[in-house]
Short mmCIF file of C-alpha atoms in Angstrom, two decimals:
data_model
loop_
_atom_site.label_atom_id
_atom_site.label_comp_id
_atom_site.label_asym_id
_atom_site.label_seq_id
_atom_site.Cartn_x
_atom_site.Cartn_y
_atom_site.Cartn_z
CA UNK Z 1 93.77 109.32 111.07
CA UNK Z 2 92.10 107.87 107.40
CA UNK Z 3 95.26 106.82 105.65
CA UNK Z 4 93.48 107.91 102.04
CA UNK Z 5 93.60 111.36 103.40
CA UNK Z 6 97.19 111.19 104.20
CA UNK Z 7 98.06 109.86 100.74
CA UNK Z 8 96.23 111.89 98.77
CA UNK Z 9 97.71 114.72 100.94
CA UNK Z 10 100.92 113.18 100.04
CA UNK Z 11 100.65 112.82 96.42
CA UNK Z 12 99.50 116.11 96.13
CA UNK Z 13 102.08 117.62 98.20
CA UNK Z 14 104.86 115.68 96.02
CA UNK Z 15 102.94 115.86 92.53
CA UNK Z 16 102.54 119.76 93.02
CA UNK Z 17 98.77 119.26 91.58
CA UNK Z 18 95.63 117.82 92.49
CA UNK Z 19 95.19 116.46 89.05
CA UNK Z 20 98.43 114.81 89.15
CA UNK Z 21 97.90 113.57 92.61
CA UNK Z 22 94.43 112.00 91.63
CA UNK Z 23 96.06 110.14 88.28
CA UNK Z 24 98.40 108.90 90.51
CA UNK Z 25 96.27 107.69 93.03
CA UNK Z 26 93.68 106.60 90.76
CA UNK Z 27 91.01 108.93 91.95
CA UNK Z 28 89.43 112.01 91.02
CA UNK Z 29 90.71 115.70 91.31
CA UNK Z 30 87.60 116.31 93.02
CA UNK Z 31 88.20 113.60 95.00
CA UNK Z 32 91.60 114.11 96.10
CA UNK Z 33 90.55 118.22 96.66
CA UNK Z 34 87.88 116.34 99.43
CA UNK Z 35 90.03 114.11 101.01
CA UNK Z 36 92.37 116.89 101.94
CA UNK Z 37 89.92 119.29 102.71
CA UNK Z 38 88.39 117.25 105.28
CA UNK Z 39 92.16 116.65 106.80
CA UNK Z 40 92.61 120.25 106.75
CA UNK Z 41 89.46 120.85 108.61
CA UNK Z 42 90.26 117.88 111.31
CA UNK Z 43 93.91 119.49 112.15
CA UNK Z 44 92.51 123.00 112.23
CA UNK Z 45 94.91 124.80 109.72
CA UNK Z 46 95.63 124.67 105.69
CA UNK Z 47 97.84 121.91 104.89
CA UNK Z 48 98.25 123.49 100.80
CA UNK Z 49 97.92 126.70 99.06
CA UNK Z 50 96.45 126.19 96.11
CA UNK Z 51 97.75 128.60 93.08
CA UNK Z 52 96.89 129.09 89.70
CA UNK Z 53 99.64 126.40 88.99
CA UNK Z 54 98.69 123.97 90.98
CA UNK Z 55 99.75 123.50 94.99
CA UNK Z 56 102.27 124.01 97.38
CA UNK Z 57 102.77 123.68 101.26
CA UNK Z 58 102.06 125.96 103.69
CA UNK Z 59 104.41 126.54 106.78
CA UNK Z 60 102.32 124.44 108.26
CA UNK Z 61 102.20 121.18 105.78
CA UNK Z 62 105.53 121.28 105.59
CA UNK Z 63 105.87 120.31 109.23
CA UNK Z 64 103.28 117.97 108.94
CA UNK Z 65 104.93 116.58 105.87
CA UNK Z 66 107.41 113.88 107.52
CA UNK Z 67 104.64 112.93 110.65
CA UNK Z 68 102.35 112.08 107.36
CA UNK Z 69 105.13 109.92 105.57
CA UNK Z 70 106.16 108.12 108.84
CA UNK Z 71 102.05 107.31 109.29
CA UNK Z 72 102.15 105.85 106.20
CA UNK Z 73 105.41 103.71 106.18
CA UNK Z 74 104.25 102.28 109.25
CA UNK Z 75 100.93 101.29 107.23
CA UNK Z 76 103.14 99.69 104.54
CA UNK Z 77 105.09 97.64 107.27
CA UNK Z 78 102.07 96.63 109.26
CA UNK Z 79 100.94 94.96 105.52
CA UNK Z 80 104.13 93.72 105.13
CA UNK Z 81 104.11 92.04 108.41
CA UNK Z 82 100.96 90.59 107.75
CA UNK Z 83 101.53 89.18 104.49
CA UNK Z 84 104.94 87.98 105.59
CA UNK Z 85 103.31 85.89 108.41
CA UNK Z 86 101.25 84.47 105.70
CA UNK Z 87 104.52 83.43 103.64
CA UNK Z 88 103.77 86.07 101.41
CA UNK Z 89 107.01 88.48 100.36
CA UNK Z 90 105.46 91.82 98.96
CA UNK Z 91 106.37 95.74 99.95
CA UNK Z 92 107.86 98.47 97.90
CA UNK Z 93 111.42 99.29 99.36
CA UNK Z 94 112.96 103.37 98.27
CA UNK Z 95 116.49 103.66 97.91
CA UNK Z 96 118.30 106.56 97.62
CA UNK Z 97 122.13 106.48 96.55
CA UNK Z 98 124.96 108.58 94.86
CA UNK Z 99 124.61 107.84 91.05
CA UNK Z 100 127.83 106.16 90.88
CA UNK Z 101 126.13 103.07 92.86
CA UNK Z 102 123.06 103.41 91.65
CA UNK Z 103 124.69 103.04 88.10
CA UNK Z 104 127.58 100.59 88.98
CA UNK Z 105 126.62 98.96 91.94
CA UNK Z 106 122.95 98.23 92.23
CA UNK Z 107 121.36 97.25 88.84
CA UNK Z 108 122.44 93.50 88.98
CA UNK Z 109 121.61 93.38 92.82
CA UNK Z 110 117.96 94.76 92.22
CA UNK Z 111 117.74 92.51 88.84
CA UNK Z 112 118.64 89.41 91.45
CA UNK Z 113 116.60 90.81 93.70
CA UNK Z 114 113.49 91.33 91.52
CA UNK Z 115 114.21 87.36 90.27
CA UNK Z 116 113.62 86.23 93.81
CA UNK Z 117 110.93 88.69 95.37
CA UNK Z 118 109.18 89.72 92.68
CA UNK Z 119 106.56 91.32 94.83
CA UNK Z 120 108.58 93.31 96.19
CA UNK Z 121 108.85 96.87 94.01
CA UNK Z 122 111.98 99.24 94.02
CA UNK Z 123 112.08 103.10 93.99
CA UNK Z 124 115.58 104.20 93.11
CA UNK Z 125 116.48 107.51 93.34
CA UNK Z 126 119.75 108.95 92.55
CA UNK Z 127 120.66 111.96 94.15
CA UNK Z 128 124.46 113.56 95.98
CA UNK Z 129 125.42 113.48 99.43
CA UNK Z 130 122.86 116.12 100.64
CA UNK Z 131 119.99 114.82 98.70
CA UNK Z 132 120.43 111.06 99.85
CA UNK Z 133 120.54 112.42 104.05
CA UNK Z 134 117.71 114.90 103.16
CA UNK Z 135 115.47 111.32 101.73
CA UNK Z 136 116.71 109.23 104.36
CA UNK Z 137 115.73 112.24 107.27
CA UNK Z 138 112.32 113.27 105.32
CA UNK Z 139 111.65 109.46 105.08
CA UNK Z 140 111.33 109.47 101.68
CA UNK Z 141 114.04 107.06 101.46
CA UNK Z 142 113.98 103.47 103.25
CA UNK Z 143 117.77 103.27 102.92
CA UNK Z 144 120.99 105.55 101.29
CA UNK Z 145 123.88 103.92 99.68
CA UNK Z 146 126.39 106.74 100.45
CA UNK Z 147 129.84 107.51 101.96
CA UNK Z 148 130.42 107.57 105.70
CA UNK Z 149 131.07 110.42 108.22
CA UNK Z 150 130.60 111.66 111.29
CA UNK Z 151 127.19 113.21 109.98
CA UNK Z 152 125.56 109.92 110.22
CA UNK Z 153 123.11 109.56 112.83
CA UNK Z 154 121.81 106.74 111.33
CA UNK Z 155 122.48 102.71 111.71
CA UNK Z 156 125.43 102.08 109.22
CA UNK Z 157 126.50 99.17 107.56
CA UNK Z 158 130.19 99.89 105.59
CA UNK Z 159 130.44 98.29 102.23
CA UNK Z 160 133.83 99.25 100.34
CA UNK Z 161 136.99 101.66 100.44
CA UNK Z 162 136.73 103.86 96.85
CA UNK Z 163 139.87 105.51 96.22
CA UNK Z 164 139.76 108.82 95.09
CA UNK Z 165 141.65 110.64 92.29
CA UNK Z 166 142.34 113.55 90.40
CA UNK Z 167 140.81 114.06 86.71
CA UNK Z 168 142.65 116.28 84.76
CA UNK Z 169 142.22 117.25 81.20
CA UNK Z 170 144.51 115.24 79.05
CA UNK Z 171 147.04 118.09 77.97
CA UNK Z 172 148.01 118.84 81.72
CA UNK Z 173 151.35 118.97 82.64
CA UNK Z 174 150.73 116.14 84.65
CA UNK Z 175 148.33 114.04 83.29
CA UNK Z 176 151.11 111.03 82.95
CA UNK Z 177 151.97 111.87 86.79
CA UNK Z 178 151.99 108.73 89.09
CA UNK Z 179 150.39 111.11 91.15
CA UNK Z 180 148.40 114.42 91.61
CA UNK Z 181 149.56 117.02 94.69
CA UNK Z 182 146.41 118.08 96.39
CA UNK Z 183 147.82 121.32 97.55
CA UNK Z 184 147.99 122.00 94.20
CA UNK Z 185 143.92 122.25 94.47
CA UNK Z 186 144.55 126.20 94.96
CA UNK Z 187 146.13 126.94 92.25
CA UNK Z 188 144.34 124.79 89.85
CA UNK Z 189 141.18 126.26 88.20
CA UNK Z 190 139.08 123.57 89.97
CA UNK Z 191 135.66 122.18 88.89
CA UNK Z 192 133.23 121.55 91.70
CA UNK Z 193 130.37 119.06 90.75
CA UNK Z 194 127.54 118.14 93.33
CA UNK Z 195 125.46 120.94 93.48
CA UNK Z 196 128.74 123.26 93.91
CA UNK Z 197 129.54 121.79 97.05
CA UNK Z 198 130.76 117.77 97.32
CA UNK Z 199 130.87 117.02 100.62
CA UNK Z 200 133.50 114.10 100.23
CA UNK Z 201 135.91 116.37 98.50
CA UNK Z 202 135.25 119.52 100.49
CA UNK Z 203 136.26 117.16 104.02
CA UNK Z 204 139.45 115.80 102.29
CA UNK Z 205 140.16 119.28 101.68
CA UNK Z 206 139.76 120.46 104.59
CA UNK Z 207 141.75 117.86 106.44
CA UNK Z 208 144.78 119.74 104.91
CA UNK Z 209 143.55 123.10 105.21
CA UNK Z 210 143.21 123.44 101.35
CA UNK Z 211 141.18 125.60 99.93
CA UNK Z 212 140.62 124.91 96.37
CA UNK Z 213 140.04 127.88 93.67
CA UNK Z 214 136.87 127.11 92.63
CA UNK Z 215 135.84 128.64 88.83
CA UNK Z 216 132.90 126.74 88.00
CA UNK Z 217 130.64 124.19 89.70
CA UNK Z 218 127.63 122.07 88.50
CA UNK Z 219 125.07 120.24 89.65
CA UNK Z 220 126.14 116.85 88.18
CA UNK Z 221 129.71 114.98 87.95
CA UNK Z 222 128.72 114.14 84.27
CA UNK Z 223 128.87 117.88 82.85
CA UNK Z 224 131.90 118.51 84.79
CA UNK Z 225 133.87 116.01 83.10
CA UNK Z 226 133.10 117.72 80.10
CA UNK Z 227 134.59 121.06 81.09
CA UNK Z 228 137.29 119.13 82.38
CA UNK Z 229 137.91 117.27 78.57
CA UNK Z 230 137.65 120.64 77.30
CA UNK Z 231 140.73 122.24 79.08
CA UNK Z 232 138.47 124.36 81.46
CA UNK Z 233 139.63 122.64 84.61
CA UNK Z 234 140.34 119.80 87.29
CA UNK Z 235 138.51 118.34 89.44
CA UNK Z 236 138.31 115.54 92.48
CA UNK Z 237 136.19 112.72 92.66
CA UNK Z 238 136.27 109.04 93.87
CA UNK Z 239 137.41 106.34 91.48
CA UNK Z 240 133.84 104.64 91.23
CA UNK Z 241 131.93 107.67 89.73
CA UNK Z 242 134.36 107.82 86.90
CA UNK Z 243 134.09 104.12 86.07
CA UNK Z 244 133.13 103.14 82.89
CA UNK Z 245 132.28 107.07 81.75
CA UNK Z 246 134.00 107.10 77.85
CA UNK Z 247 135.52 110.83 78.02
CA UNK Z 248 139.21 112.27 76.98
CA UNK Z 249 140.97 113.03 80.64
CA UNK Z 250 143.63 111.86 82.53
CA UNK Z 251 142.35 110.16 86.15
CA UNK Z 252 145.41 109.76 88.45
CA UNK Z 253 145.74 108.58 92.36
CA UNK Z 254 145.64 111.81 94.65
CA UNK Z 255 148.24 113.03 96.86
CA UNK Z 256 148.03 112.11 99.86
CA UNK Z 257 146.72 108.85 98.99
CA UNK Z 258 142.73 109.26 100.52
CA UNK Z 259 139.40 107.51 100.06
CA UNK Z 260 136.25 107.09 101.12
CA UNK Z 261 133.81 104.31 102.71
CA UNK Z 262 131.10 103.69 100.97
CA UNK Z 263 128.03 101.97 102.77
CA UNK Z 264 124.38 101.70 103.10
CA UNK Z 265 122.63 103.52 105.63
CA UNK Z 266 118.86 102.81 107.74
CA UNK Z 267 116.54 104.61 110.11
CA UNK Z 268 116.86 101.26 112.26
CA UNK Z 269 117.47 98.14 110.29
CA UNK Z 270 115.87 96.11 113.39
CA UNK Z 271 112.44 97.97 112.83
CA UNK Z 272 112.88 98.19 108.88
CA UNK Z 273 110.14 96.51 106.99
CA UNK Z 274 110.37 92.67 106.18
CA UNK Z 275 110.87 93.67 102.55
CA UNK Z 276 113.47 95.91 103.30
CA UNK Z 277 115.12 93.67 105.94
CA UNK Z 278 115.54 91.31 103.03
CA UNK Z 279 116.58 93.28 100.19
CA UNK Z 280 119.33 94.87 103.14
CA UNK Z 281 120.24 91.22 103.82
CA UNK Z 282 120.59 89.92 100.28
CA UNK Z 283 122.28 93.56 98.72
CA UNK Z 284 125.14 93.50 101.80
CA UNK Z 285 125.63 89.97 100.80
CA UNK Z 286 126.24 90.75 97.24
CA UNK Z 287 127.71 94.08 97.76
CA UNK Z 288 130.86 93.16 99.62
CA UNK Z 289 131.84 90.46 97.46
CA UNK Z 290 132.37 93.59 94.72
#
């Protein structure tokens, strides 16, 4: 298997264009159209459809899809290897986490990072629970920086407990409350952020058999706290997420107490890349001492 086939497959399969594809890998579209063509033609079957907007998988390239990025990552390491037996640090590591550690958490360990491997390049992408499993089981992602639960299949490394709480908006009968009732979920017009569905709150909930009475959900936390300063709602969330975000609600402990466990999650951290191995090694270190 040519590994330039596989990446320009790649590129074009995540750029949705051969022309976007061939920018990216610094070739031509012409170029890119061949390199796939001639993959197509090994494997016996159409890998893309091309449209009058530019491509998209067939049934088929989508199943290929993940056997094409594993190929590749195991390219990557074997460089990695190689250039780490020659005391050289270089690789490109992609992280995938929930946006309240990728905005709190992991800019100053990446900065630190960066100061000591500077070879080493970052991908960040910031996505909710579904979108970080989805990277890390597509193997898009080299590691997640989620919450924990039985859903993990996956070597886990726990980092921190985040509380979570209630956010009301601030002329709620009980936004000076040392505490929010979570029963009180049902009866609540309740916000639900995370593409209408957020895992962590929805299993909370459903440890009490509550069943909260959902009016309006978004994809993002961000524009939920909006609705919520504008009287349209409540919502749930864990304490980190709300962190330093400047808007008019009232954010009080949840009751029953609950939390979650936030952590990082790998494929296998003993056959990770050396450049992932490290930044794994040096982020845990920094991580727990928050």
């Amino acid at each position: 298997m040519e590994s330039s086939r596989c990446k320009a497959f790649l590129a074009a399969a995540e750029c949705g264009s051969l022309t976007r594809a061939a920018e990216k890998l610094n070739y031509t579209a012409s170029g890119v159209s061949q390199l796939i063509s001639a993959m197509e033609s090994d494997f016996g079957f159409l890998l893309l459809k091309r449209t009058t907007r530019g491509v998209v998988l067939t049934a088929e390239g989508e199943k290929m899809l993940p056997a094409v990025r594993a190929f590749l990552s195991q390219e990557n390491r074997m460089h990695e290897l190689a250039a780490n037996i020659n005391g050289l640090d270089i690789g490109l590591i992609n992280i995938a986490a929930y946006s309240s550690i990728a905005t709190h958490w992991l800019p100053k360990v990446i900065a630190d990072f960066k100061k000591k491997y500077p070879n080493i390049n970052i991908n960040l992408m910031e996505g909710v629970r579904q979108e970080v499993l989805k990277w890390i089981e597509d193997g898009r992602a080299d590691i997640g920086l989620l919450s924990g639960g039985d859903d993990i299949d996956y070597d886990w490394i726990p980092l921190a407990d985040d509380p979570m709480i209630a956010v009301l908006p601030k002329d709620h009968p009980l936004a000076d409350a040392e505490e929010f009732p979570l029963d009180r979920c049902e009866q609540e017009e309740f916000i639900m952020p995370a593409m209408g569905k957020d895992e962590d709150v929805m299993k909370m909930l459903n440890k009490y058999d509550i069943v909260p009475n959902i009016v309006y959900s978004t994809n993002e936390s961000f524009s939920a706290w909006a609705l919520i300063e504008n009287g349209l709602g409540i919502s749930i969330t864990n304490e980190l997420l709300m962190h330093g975000w400047n808007c008019d609600v009232a954010k009080i402990p949840v009751s029953p107490p609950e939390k979650i466990t936030l952590g990082m999650i790998l494929p296998s951290v003993k056959h990770a890349s050396p450049a992932v191995k490290r930044f794994v090694k040096y982020a845990v270190s920094e991580l727990k001492q928050l």
